[in-house]
Structures are given as structure tokens and as C-alpha cells.
Amino acid sequence: MCTTTSSSDLGGRSSDLRVPLITPVKKPAGENESEKLCIDDMLQKYCGEFGPWQLWHFLLTSLAWALEAFHTMVMIFADREPGWRCLEGASGCDSTARSVCGLVPGSWEWSGGPWTSTVAEWGLVCEEKYKVGLSQALFFGGCMIGAGVFGHFSDSFLGRKGSLTAVCILNAIFGCLTAFSPNYWAYVLFRLLTGFSTGGVGLCAFVLATEPVGPTKRGAAGMSTFYFFSTGIALLAGIAYIYPSWRELYIASSIPSFLFLVAVLPFLSESPRWYLVRGKVHEATKLMRSIAKSNGNHLPDGVVLTLDEEANDTDHHHETCVSSDDKEAISGSLIDVIKSPTTRIRLFLAVAINFLCSVVYYGLSLNVVNLETNLYLNVLLNAVAEMPAFTITAILLDKYGRKPLAIGTLWFSGIFCFVGSLMKSVGIWKVVRMVCGVLGIFGMAGTYNLLFIYTTELFPTVVRNAALGSATQAAQMGAILAPFVVVLGGGLPFAVFAVCGIAGGVFAFYLPETLNKPLYDTMAGMEDGESTPSSVTVCTSTV
């Protein structure tokens, strides 16, 4: 049987056919929306850029800089040439002589005994004096190798915290073993190994301390890390005063590394940026929620943490934002840095500037006129003198930007070094040269501090520590060469330092400004962000 429907009935119900059988339930606004944010935006919008969590984490992590100061500057006291005196009734000894070279063996003795330093114990004077410089150069050579190795490890499987743990363990072991060196060559080997681990301490601690900090607070926080290094040098002077024996000093300066491992590292968190680029989105998000909670804020459930390259991908928002499940790890290496035209130029400039800066910084430290006062007091005053440079640089950093400040501090140091090269070492001009050297160190200390922040911000997370490690390697090479420049004597060292400072400022002209720019996560994210016409990269989206 057929049923006929009139046109009037059909027309009357035609509008009903367009009405859904089940009326959808309206959800509260924003309930089904997912907001995807990169880490910088999440810190600014929800978590807090530098709250109690970041402050506590920053302070604990930055203590590692004091450890680096201990293991690096201990050579000042352990390898010093102590005073000497003529033995009573001995012939062939002239108490007015400037050195023991040429004196009859057995007619003199070291004032504090042979256990005071490696020089006294193994007779590293006169024709053997080069061995002091050799052991110090090999230490910095170890630092150069270690910076590259641990820079790569911290970007890859070990992570920032894992690499910091490894270098602290090695530092503590090799530092203590150095105290039991049976001869000079064993001492050199242990110093080389200590340098290898020390080279990774600063860069791992710096990146781990600053990566959880928001973009507008990161500069000042990064500059503040170097107060811990200077404080470490000042504390070392006190430790060396208490333990005049070089063997006891090595043990005393290595024990803090053990204490750091036991009392500090368990309370440190891995970098959320490292979690993110390694595909551990769940861990990264969990840590960001912890940061927000500790800072008295709240991270909504609908907010999803993502890489900057995904945040900028407007074609696949839904697929990216609907889940925060772990993803495939993204890795990078120096090969990737070199392949990219953008990062390749940055790496070359960062390496060159760090090398030149290190030559000037360490060279001026060795070339400053000796006041012939207490060694411990001199080291303490030198450490304290660097701190105003850190403070001034930190104040000006976010006002004028990284690039102008880098150029200014490099040229400030270079100009005073040039003036110092024109001064003669006689009368009042000797004092003027000394003042020029102190002002040169003042300027270069600010540059040395700034370069860590600048280099960190120039490269994305996947290769950040590898690039920073390369720059640190270049700085260690400069430290190795600095003593050879000082040997030139007269005004030549100042002339070399002037050229290095001015050339470094010229190189800095070609670096981009990174003030208030995001810390990119991936190479692709950085390239997309840098190609955006706007000065601010968009890292957020709402689905």
C-alpha cells in the first residue's frame, strides 16, 4: 500500500526536516577548546616568569659555578712559587737575588717547606718552570674537550641535570686523586681529567638554571649566575689560607662537589625544554604545572604544551593540540647548526667573540701589575672587583639589549688596553698602565658574563648546549693562549688585548638582537620565527 503526502503537508514540514533530531547541548564557552602554548608563553601567561620556584631552583643550580671556580682557580695557590730563604752559615746564597736560579744547591730552602706547592715539591723553577704553564694549559685543554662532549650529552640522552651530575662526580673524584699524585706527570694527568669534567659544569648549570625562567627575566637571571663564580673564588682564598699544603687544598676544594651531589642535586628538576624536545611532553607539562602551583598560579587543563614549530603550524592545530601524549624525540647536533645558514653564521661569530674575549680576560688577569702583597688578599680583592661589572651589565642588559652591550663592553676594554699599550713602565705611567689593566678587566668581565646569555639565546633548545659548548671550547683555547701573550712583556700584551677587544666588538655587529625574543625549541621553529616579519614570534593558538 502506498501513502500519499500532499504538497501542503510537505511544505508545512519542510522546515522541520532541517532541524536535527537531537538538539545539541551547549557547552560552557572554552570547555572544548585547547590552547597550545610554547614554554615562554606558558611561563608568561600562567606559570610566572620568575616566581618562588624559579628563584629556589636558580639559587641551587648556580651553586655549581662556585665548584667550577674551586677546580679552576685552585692552580693559583697549588702552583705558586713560594718564598725562599738562605740557610744559616751556607755559602753561595745571596738573599737579595730575585730568584733561586744561579744559587748553589743546598744553600737555600723554601720558606713554607716543600709541601706548600707543586713548584716547591718538584722543583719547577728555572729551566723546569715551563712545566707550571704546561699543567695549566693542559687543564684548560681538558676544559675545551669537556665543554664540547658534555655540551652534546646535555642536549641528547643525558639531559641538563644528568650531565651536571656526571661532571660533579668526575670533578670530585679527579680532584681528590690529584692530591695523591706521586709525581709531576701523574699530577698533569689528573689536572687534565679534572679540566675535562670542569669544562661542562658551567654550561650545564647555566642552561639548567635559566631555561625555566621567562623571557623578560632571563637576562638578569643569567647575569646573576656569575656572582656565584666570583664568590667561589673569594671562598677559595679562605680555604687556601686554612690549608696551606697543596695536597690538603685539593681535597678541601673537592669536598664541596661531593656535598653538592648529596645535598643539592636531588632537589633540582630537569629542564622542561629538554623534556619537550626529547618528546617527553607529559613530564614537561607536569613540571610546568608544578612551577605554576609553586608560584601561586594555576595552569588550566585545556592548555597544551607544544614546540614552537608546532605552535606556528596553523594547518594542523587539531591534530597537534588534542593530546599531550609523548611524542618522538627531536634531536640536533653541531652538524645541524652548520647546515643552517642562519645558525652557521651565529656559531662562527659566537666562537670568534668568545675566543677573543677569553684571551683578553685571562691575559689581563695574568698581566696586572703584582702589588707584592698577600696572595690570598689579592685573589679576594680581584674576585670582589669583578662583581660591579656584573651588576652594571645586568642593569643595562634589558634596557639596551644584548648586542649594544656586547659591543660597548668589548670596545670599552679594548680602548683602555690600547691606552695601556702606550704607557711606559716608569713613574706615574706605570700606575696609569695598571689602572688601564684594571678597567680592561672590568669591561671584559661584563662581556664574559653577557656572552653566556647571548649565546644561549642565539640557538634553539635541541642544539643550545652543543653550540654553547663550542663557544666555551673557543674560550678555553683563548685561555690556553693567553699566557703566551703575557710572555711578550712590555706594552705588546696590551696591544694584543686591544686588538682582540676591538675586533670582538666588530664581530658582535653582525649578531642579531635577542632581547625579548623567545627561546626557540627546534631548528625549524627558529627559522620560522626568524622569518616572521613581526618582531614577536606567535607561539600560541586556540583550537
Coordinates of C-alpha atoms in Angstrom, one line a residue:
M1 CA 0.0 0.0 0.0
C2 CA 1.2 3.4 -0.9
T3 CA 0.9 6.5 1.2
T4 CA 0.5 9.8 -0.5
T5 CA 1.6 13.0 1.1
S6 CA 0.1 16.2 -0.1
S7 CA 2.2 19.1 -1.1
S8 CA 0.7 21.2 1.6
D9 CA 1.8 18.7 4.2
L10 CA 5.2 18.5 2.8
G11 CA 5.5 22.3 2.6
G12 CA 4.4 22.6 6.2
R13 CA 7.0 20.2 7.5
S14 CA 9.8 21.2 5.1
S15 CA 11.3 23.4 7.7
D16 CA 11.3 20.6 10.3
L17 CA 13.5 18.5 8.0
R18 CA 16.3 20.9 8.6
V19 CA 16.1 20.6 12.4
P20 CA 18.4 17.9 13.9
L21 CA 16.7 15.0 15.6
I22 CA 18.7 15.6 18.8
T23 CA 19.2 19.1 20.0
P24 CA 22.9 19.6 20.8
V25 CA 23.7 20.5 24.4
K26 CA 25.6 23.8 24.6
K27 CA 28.9 23.5 26.5
P28 CA 30.3 26.3 28.5
A29 CA 32.5 28.7 26.5
G30 CA 36.0 27.4 26.1
E31 CA 35.3 23.9 27.5
N32 CA 36.0 22.1 24.2
E33 CA 38.9 24.4 23.3
S34 CA 42.5 23.5 23.6
E35 CA 45.1 26.3 23.8
K36 CA 48.5 25.3 22.7
L37 CA 51.4 27.3 24.0
C38 CA 55.2 27.1 23.8
I39 CA 57.1 27.3 27.0
D40 CA 57.8 31.0 27.0
D41 CA 54.2 31.9 26.5
M42 CA 53.1 29.4 29.2
L43 CA 55.5 30.9 31.7
Q44 CA 54.3 34.5 30.9
K45 CA 50.6 33.7 30.8
Y46 CA 50.0 31.1 33.5
C47 CA 53.1 29.9 35.4
G48 CA 55.0 33.0 36.2
E49 CA 58.4 34.1 34.8
F50 CA 60.4 34.2 38.0
G51 CA 58.4 33.2 41.0
P52 CA 59.5 31.3 44.1
W53 CA 60.0 28.1 42.2
Q54 CA 62.4 29.6 39.7
L55 CA 64.2 31.6 42.4
W56 CA 64.9 28.5 44.5
H57 CA 65.9 26.4 41.5
F58 CA 68.1 29.1 40.2
L59 CA 70.0 29.5 43.5
L60 CA 70.6 25.8 44.0
T61 CA 71.7 25.2 40.4
S62 CA 74.0 28.2 40.3
L63 CA 76.0 26.9 43.3
A64 CA 77.7 24.7 40.7
W65 CA 79.5 27.8 39.5
A66 CA 81.4 28.0 42.8
L67 CA 82.5 24.4 42.2
E68 CA 83.9 25.4 38.9
A69 CA 85.8 28.3 40.5
F70 CA 87.3 25.9 43.1
H71 CA 88.6 23.5 40.5
T72 CA 89.8 26.2 38.1
M73 CA 91.4 28.7 40.3
V74 CA 93.0 26.3 42.8
M75 CA 96.0 26.3 40.5
I76 CA 96.8 29.9 41.7
F77 CA 97.6 28.5 45.1
A78 CA 98.7 25.0 44.3
D79 CA 101.2 26.0 41.6
R80 CA 102.5 29.2 43.1
E81 CA 106.2 29.8 43.7
P82 CA 106.6 30.3 47.4
G83 CA 109.2 32.4 49.2
W84 CA 112.7 31.1 50.0
R85 CA 115.5 32.0 52.3
C86 CA 119.2 31.3 52.7
L87 CA 120.3 28.6 55.1
E88 CA 122.3 29.9 58.1
G89 CA 126.0 29.6 57.5
A90 CA 125.6 28.4 53.9
S91 CA 127.8 29.9 51.3
G92 CA 126.8 30.6 47.7
C93 CA 123.4 32.1 48.6
D94 CA 122.5 35.7 48.0
S95 CA 119.4 36.8 49.9
T96 CA 119.0 39.8 47.6
A97 CA 118.7 37.7 44.5
R98 CA 115.3 37.9 42.7
S99 CA 115.2 34.1 42.2
V100 CA 116.9 30.9 43.2
C101 CA 118.3 30.3 39.8
G102 CA 122.1 30.5 40.0
L103 CA 122.3 29.9 43.7
V104 CA 124.3 27.0 45.0
P105 CA 122.0 23.9 45.6
G106 CA 121.6 23.2 49.3
S107 CA 122.3 26.8 50.3
W108 CA 118.7 27.8 50.4
E109 CA 115.3 26.4 51.3
W110 CA 111.6 27.1 50.7
S111 CA 110.1 29.3 53.4
G112 CA 107.0 27.2 54.0
G113 CA 108.5 23.8 53.2
P114 CA 108.4 21.7 50.1
W115 CA 104.8 20.7 50.8
T116 CA 103.4 24.2 50.2
S117 CA 103.1 23.9 46.4
T118 CA 103.9 21.7 43.4
V119 CA 106.7 24.1 42.5
A120 CA 108.4 23.6 45.8
E121 CA 107.9 19.9 45.9
W122 CA 109.0 19.1 42.4
G123 CA 111.4 21.9 41.8
L124 CA 109.5 23.6 39.0
V125 CA 111.8 26.6 38.7
C126 CA 114.4 27.9 36.4
E127 CA 114.7 25.6 33.4
E128 CA 111.8 23.5 34.7
K129 CA 109.4 26.5 35.1
Y130 CA 107.7 25.8 31.8
K131 CA 106.1 22.7 33.4
V132 CA 103.9 25.0 35.5
G133 CA 102.5 26.6 32.4
L134 CA 102.2 23.2 30.8
S135 CA 100.0 21.8 33.6
Q136 CA 97.8 24.8 33.5
A137 CA 97.5 24.8 29.7
L138 CA 96.5 21.1 29.7
F139 CA 93.9 21.8 32.3
F140 CA 92.2 24.4 30.0
G141 CA 92.7 21.9 27.2
G142 CA 90.7 19.4 29.1
C143 CA 88.1 22.1 29.7
M144 CA 87.9 22.7 26.0
I145 CA 87.3 19.0 25.2
G146 CA 84.9 18.5 28.1
A147 CA 82.8 21.5 27.1
G148 CA 82.1 20.0 23.7
V149 CA 81.5 16.5 25.0
F150 CA 79.1 17.4 27.8
G151 CA 77.5 20.1 25.7
H152 CA 76.4 17.4 23.3
F153 CA 75.4 15.0 26.1
S154 CA 73.2 17.5 27.8
D155 CA 71.4 18.2 24.6
S156 CA 70.9 14.4 23.9
F157 CA 70.4 11.4 26.2
L158 CA 71.9 12.7 29.5
G159 CA 70.0 16.0 29.7
R160 CA 71.0 19.1 31.6
K161 CA 70.6 17.6 35.1
G162 CA 72.2 14.2 34.1
S163 CA 75.2 15.9 32.6
L164 CA 75.6 18.2 35.6
T165 CA 75.5 15.1 37.9
A166 CA 78.1 13.4 35.8
V167 CA 80.6 16.3 35.8
C168 CA 80.3 16.8 39.5
I169 CA 81.0 13.2 40.2
L170 CA 84.1 13.2 38.0
N171 CA 85.2 16.5 39.4
A172 CA 85.0 15.2 43.0
I173 CA 86.9 12.0 42.1
F174 CA 89.7 13.5 40.0
G175 CA 90.1 16.5 42.3
C176 CA 90.8 14.2 45.3
L177 CA 93.0 11.9 43.2
T178 CA 95.1 14.9 42.3
A179 CA 96.1 15.3 45.9
F180 CA 97.7 11.9 45.9
S181 CA 99.8 12.5 42.7
P182 CA 103.1 10.6 43.2
N183 CA 105.0 12.8 40.6
Y184 CA 104.6 15.7 38.3
W185 CA 103.3 13.7 35.3
A186 CA 100.6 12.0 37.3
Y187 CA 99.6 15.5 38.5
V188 CA 99.4 16.7 35.0
L189 CA 97.2 13.7 34.0
F190 CA 94.7 14.3 36.9
R191 CA 94.6 18.0 36.1
L192 CA 93.8 17.2 32.5
L193 CA 91.0 14.9 33.6
T194 CA 89.7 17.4 36.1
G195 CA 89.6 20.0 33.4
F196 CA 87.7 17.6 31.2
S197 CA 84.9 17.4 33.7
T198 CA 85.1 21.1 34.8
G199 CA 84.5 22.2 31.2
G200 CA 80.9 21.0 31.4
V201 CA 80.0 22.4 34.9
G202 CA 79.4 26.0 34.0
L203 CA 77.5 25.5 30.7
C204 CA 75.2 22.7 32.2
A205 CA 74.5 24.8 35.3
F206 CA 73.8 27.9 33.3
V207 CA 71.4 26.3 30.9
L208 CA 69.6 24.4 33.6
A209 CA 69.2 27.5 35.8
T210 CA 68.0 29.8 33.0
E211 CA 65.7 27.7 30.8
P212 CA 62.8 27.6 33.2
V213 CA 62.9 31.4 33.5
G214 CA 60.6 33.6 31.5
P215 CA 61.9 35.7 28.6
T216 CA 61.8 39.1 30.3
K217 CA 63.6 37.9 33.4
R218 CA 66.1 35.6 31.8
G219 CA 68.7 38.2 31.1
A220 CA 69.0 39.4 34.6
A221 CA 68.9 35.9 36.0
G222 CA 71.7 34.8 33.6
M223 CA 73.9 37.7 34.5
S224 CA 73.5 36.8 38.2
T225 CA 75.0 33.3 37.8
F226 CA 78.5 34.8 37.7
Y227 CA 78.2 36.2 41.2
F228 CA 78.5 32.6 42.3
F229 CA 81.7 32.1 40.3
S230 CA 83.3 35.2 41.8
T231 CA 82.0 34.2 45.3
G232 CA 83.6 30.8 44.7
I233 CA 87.0 32.4 44.0
A234 CA 86.7 34.5 47.2
L235 CA 85.8 31.4 49.3
L236 CA 88.7 29.6 47.7
A237 CA 91.1 32.2 49.0
G238 CA 89.9 31.5 52.5
I239 CA 90.1 27.7 52.0
A240 CA 93.7 28.1 50.7
Y241 CA 94.6 30.2 53.7
I242 CA 93.3 27.5 56.1
Y243 CA 95.0 24.7 54.1
P244 CA 98.5 25.9 53.0
S245 CA 99.5 22.4 51.8
W246 CA 98.7 21.9 48.1
R247 CA 97.6 18.3 48.7
E248 CA 95.3 19.3 51.5
L249 CA 94.0 22.1 49.4
Y250 CA 93.0 19.8 46.5
I251 CA 91.0 17.6 48.9
A252 CA 89.4 20.6 50.6
S253 CA 88.4 22.2 47.3
S254 CA 86.9 18.9 46.0
I255 CA 84.7 18.0 49.0
P256 CA 82.1 20.7 48.0
S257 CA 81.5 18.7 44.8
F258 CA 80.5 15.7 47.0
L259 CA 78.3 17.9 49.1
F260 CA 76.6 19.3 46.0
L261 CA 75.9 15.8 44.8
V262 CA 74.3 14.8 48.0
A263 CA 72.6 18.0 49.3
V264 CA 71.7 19.9 46.2
L265 CA 71.2 17.8 43.1
P266 CA 68.3 15.7 44.5
F267 CA 66.3 18.9 44.8
L268 CA 66.9 20.0 41.2
S269 CA 64.5 19.5 38.3
E270 CA 65.3 18.7 34.7
S271 CA 64.7 21.4 32.2
P272 CA 61.1 21.4 30.8
R273 CA 62.6 22.5 27.5
W274 CA 64.8 19.4 27.3
Y275 CA 61.8 17.2 28.2
L276 CA 59.8 18.8 25.4
V277 CA 62.4 18.4 22.6
R278 CA 63.0 14.8 23.7
G279 CA 59.3 14.0 23.2
K280 CA 58.5 13.7 26.9
V281 CA 55.5 16.0 26.8
H282 CA 53.9 14.5 29.8
E283 CA 56.9 15.1 32.0
A284 CA 57.3 18.7 30.6
T285 CA 53.6 19.5 31.3
K286 CA 53.7 18.0 34.8
L287 CA 56.8 20.2 35.6
M288 CA 55.1 23.3 34.3
R289 CA 52.0 22.6 36.5
S290 CA 54.4 22.2 39.4
I291 CA 56.0 25.5 38.6
A292 CA 52.6 27.3 38.3
K293 CA 51.4 25.8 41.6
S294 CA 54.6 26.7 43.5
N295 CA 54.3 30.3 42.2
G296 CA 50.7 30.5 43.4
N297 CA 49.2 30.3 39.9
H298 CA 47.1 27.7 38.1
L299 CA 47.6 26.0 34.7
P300 CA 44.2 25.2 33.2
D301 CA 43.6 21.7 31.9
G302 CA 42.8 22.8 28.4
V303 CA 46.3 24.3 27.9
V304 CA 48.6 22.1 25.9
L305 CA 52.4 22.4 25.9
T306 CA 54.0 22.2 22.5
L307 CA 57.1 23.0 20.4
D308 CA 57.3 26.4 18.8
E309 CA 57.4 24.9 15.3
E310 CA 54.0 23.2 16.1
A311 CA 52.6 26.3 17.6
N312 CA 53.3 28.2 14.4
D313 CA 51.8 25.4 12.3
T314 CA 48.3 26.8 11.6
D315 CA 47.3 24.0 9.2
H316 CA 47.2 21.2 11.8
H317 CA 46.1 22.7 15.0
H318 CA 43.6 20.0 15.9
E319 CA 45.9 17.1 15.5
T320 CA 48.6 18.8 17.5
C321 CA 46.5 20.1 20.3
V322 CA 44.1 17.4 21.1
S323 CA 46.6 15.3 23.0
S324 CA 49.6 15.8 25.2
D325 CA 50.9 12.3 24.8
D326 CA 54.6 11.8 24.5
K327 CA 56.0 12.2 21.0
E328 CA 59.1 11.2 19.1
A329 CA 62.2 12.9 20.5
I330 CA 63.7 15.7 18.4
S331 CA 67.5 15.8 18.5
G332 CA 70.1 18.0 17.0
S333 CA 73.9 18.4 16.7
L334 CA 76.5 20.7 15.5
I335 CA 76.1 19.3 12.1
D336 CA 72.6 20.7 12.0
V337 CA 73.9 24.1 13.3
I338 CA 76.4 24.2 10.5
K339 CA 73.9 23.1 7.8
S340 CA 71.6 26.0 8.6
P341 CA 72.8 29.3 7.1
T342 CA 71.3 31.3 10.0
T343 CA 72.9 29.3 12.8
R344 CA 76.1 28.7 10.9
I345 CA 76.9 32.4 10.9
R346 CA 75.9 32.8 14.5
L347 CA 78.1 29.9 15.6
F348 CA 81.1 31.3 13.8
L349 CA 80.6 34.7 15.3
A350 CA 80.0 33.3 18.8
V351 CA 83.1 31.2 18.6
A352 CA 85.3 34.1 17.4
I353 CA 84.0 36.5 20.0
N354 CA 84.3 34.0 22.9
F355 CA 87.9 33.3 21.9
L356 CA 88.9 36.9 21.7
C357 CA 87.2 37.7 24.9
S358 CA 88.9 34.9 26.8
V359 CA 92.4 36.0 25.5
V360 CA 91.8 39.5 27.0
Y361 CA 90.1 38.3 30.2
Y362 CA 92.7 35.7 31.2
G363 CA 95.5 37.7 29.7
L364 CA 94.8 40.8 31.7
S365 CA 94.3 38.8 34.8
L366 CA 97.9 37.4 34.4
N367 CA 99.3 40.7 33.2
V368 CA 98.0 43.0 36.0
V369 CA 100.9 44.6 38.0
N370 CA 101.8 42.5 41.0
L371 CA 101.1 44.5 44.2
E372 CA 103.5 42.3 46.1
T373 CA 101.1 41.9 49.0
N374 CA 99.4 38.9 50.5
L375 CA 98.4 36.4 47.8
Y376 CA 95.2 35.4 49.5
L377 CA 94.1 39.1 49.9
N378 CA 94.9 39.8 46.2
V379 CA 92.8 36.9 45.0
L380 CA 89.9 38.0 47.2
L381 CA 90.1 41.6 46.0
N382 CA 90.2 40.6 42.4
A383 CA 87.1 38.4 42.8
V384 CA 85.2 41.2 44.5
A385 CA 86.3 43.7 41.9
E386 CA 84.5 41.8 39.1
M387 CA 81.1 42.0 40.8
P388 CA 80.3 45.6 40.0
A389 CA 80.8 44.7 36.3
F390 CA 78.2 42.0 36.7
T391 CA 75.8 44.4 38.4
I392 CA 76.1 47.2 35.9
T393 CA 75.8 44.8 33.0
A394 CA 72.6 43.2 34.5
I395 CA 71.0 46.6 35.0
L396 CA 71.7 47.7 31.4
L397 CA 71.0 44.3 29.8
D398 CA 67.2 44.6 29.4
K399 CA 67.3 48.3 28.8
Y400 CA 69.7 48.5 25.9
G401 CA 69.7 44.9 24.7
R402 CA 72.4 42.2 24.3
K403 CA 74.0 43.4 21.1
P404 CA 74.8 47.1 22.0
L405 CA 76.0 46.0 25.4
A406 CA 78.3 43.3 24.0
I407 CA 79.8 45.9 21.5
G408 CA 80.1 48.5 24.2
T409 CA 81.9 46.3 26.8
L410 CA 84.3 44.9 24.3
W411 CA 85.2 48.3 23.0
F412 CA 85.4 49.7 26.5
S413 CA 88.0 47.1 27.3
G414 CA 89.8 47.4 24.0
I415 CA 90.2 51.2 24.3
F416 CA 91.7 51.0 27.7
C417 CA 94.0 48.2 26.6
F418 CA 95.1 50.4 23.7
V419 CA 95.8 53.3 26.1
G420 CA 97.8 50.9 28.4
S421 CA 99.9 49.8 25.4
L422 CA 101.1 53.5 25.0
M423 CA 102.1 53.8 28.6
K424 CA 105.7 53.1 29.8
S425 CA 106.5 51.1 32.9
V426 CA 108.2 54.0 34.7
G427 CA 107.0 56.5 37.3
I428 CA 103.4 57.6 37.2
W429 CA 102.9 55.9 33.8
K430 CA 103.3 52.5 35.5
V431 CA 100.3 53.4 37.7
V432 CA 98.3 54.6 34.7
R433 CA 99.0 51.3 32.9
M434 CA 97.9 49.3 35.9
V435 CA 94.6 51.4 36.0
C436 CA 94.1 50.7 32.3
G437 CA 94.5 47.0 33.0
V438 CA 92.0 47.0 35.9
L439 CA 89.4 48.9 33.7
G440 CA 90.1 46.5 30.9
I441 CA 89.3 43.6 33.2
F442 CA 86.2 45.4 34.5
G443 CA 84.8 45.7 30.9
M444 CA 85.8 42.2 29.8
A445 CA 84.3 40.6 33.0
G446 CA 80.9 42.1 31.9
T447 CA 81.4 40.8 28.4
Y448 CA 82.4 37.4 29.6
N449 CA 79.2 37.2 31.6
L450 CA 77.0 38.6 28.9
L451 CA 78.2 36.1 26.2
F452 CA 76.8 33.2 28.1
I453 CA 73.3 34.7 27.9
Y454 CA 73.7 35.9 24.4
T455 CA 75.0 32.6 23.1
T456 CA 72.2 30.7 24.9
E457 CA 69.5 32.8 23.2
L458 CA 71.0 32.6 19.7
F459 CA 70.3 28.9 19.3
P460 CA 67.3 26.6 19.8
T461 CA 66.9 24.1 22.6
V462 CA 67.9 21.0 20.5
V463 CA 71.4 22.4 19.9
R464 CA 71.7 25.0 22.6
N465 CA 74.2 23.3 24.8
A466 CA 76.2 21.9 21.8
A467 CA 76.6 25.5 20.5
L468 CA 77.3 26.9 23.9
G469 CA 79.9 24.1 24.3
S470 CA 81.6 25.1 21.1
A471 CA 81.7 28.7 22.3
T472 CA 83.1 27.5 25.6
Q473 CA 85.7 25.5 23.8
A474 CA 86.8 28.6 21.9
A475 CA 87.1 30.4 25.2
Q476 CA 89.2 27.7 26.7
M477 CA 91.5 27.9 23.7
G478 CA 91.9 31.6 24.4
A479 CA 92.7 30.8 28.0
I480 CA 95.4 28.4 26.8
L481 CA 97.0 31.1 24.5
A482 CA 96.7 34.0 27.0
P483 CA 99.9 33.1 29.0
F484 CA 101.9 33.1 25.8
V485 CA 100.8 36.6 25.0
V486 CA 101.7 37.8 28.5
V487 CA 105.3 36.4 28.0
L488 CA 105.8 39.1 25.3
G489 CA 106.3 41.6 28.0
G490 CA 106.3 45.4 27.9
G491 CA 103.4 47.1 26.0
L492 CA 102.9 44.3 23.5
P493 CA 100.4 42.3 25.6
F494 CA 98.2 45.4 26.0
A495 CA 98.4 46.0 22.2
V496 CA 97.3 42.4 21.5
F497 CA 94.4 42.7 24.0
A498 CA 93.3 46.0 22.4
V499 CA 93.1 44.4 19.0
C500 CA 91.2 41.4 20.4
G501 CA 88.7 43.6 22.2
I502 CA 88.0 45.9 19.3
A503 CA 87.8 43.0 16.8
G504 CA 85.4 41.3 19.1
G505 CA 83.1 44.3 19.1
V506 CA 83.2 44.4 15.3
F507 CA 82.1 40.8 15.1
A508 CA 79.3 41.5 17.5
F509 CA 77.9 44.0 15.0
Y510 CA 76.8 41.0 12.8
L511 CA 74.9 39.2 15.6
P512 CA 71.1 39.6 15.8
E513 CA 69.4 41.2 18.9
T514 CA 67.7 38.6 21.1
L515 CA 66.1 41.0 23.7
N516 CA 62.6 39.8 24.5
K517 CA 62.8 37.1 21.8
P518 CA 61.6 33.6 22.6
L519 CA 63.9 30.7 23.4
Y520 CA 63.2 28.6 20.3
D521 CA 62.9 24.8 20.8
T522 CA 63.7 23.4 17.3
M523 CA 65.7 24.5 14.3
A524 CA 62.5 24.7 12.2
G525 CA 60.8 26.7 14.9
M526 CA 63.6 29.2 15.0
E527 CA 63.8 29.5 11.2
D528 CA 60.0 30.1 11.0
G529 CA 60.2 32.6 13.9
E530 CA 63.1 34.5 12.4
S531 CA 61.4 34.7 9.1
T532 CA 58.2 36.2 10.6
P533 CA 58.1 39.9 9.7
S534 CA 56.9 40.8 13.2
S535 CA 59.4 41.3 15.9
V536 CA 57.4 39.0 18.2
T537 CA 57.0 35.4 17.2
V538 CA 53.5 34.0 17.6
C539 CA 53.7 30.9 19.8
T540 CA 50.1 30.5 20.8
S541 CA 47.0 29.2 19.2
T542 CA 43.5 28.3 20.3
V543 CA 41.6 25.4 18.7

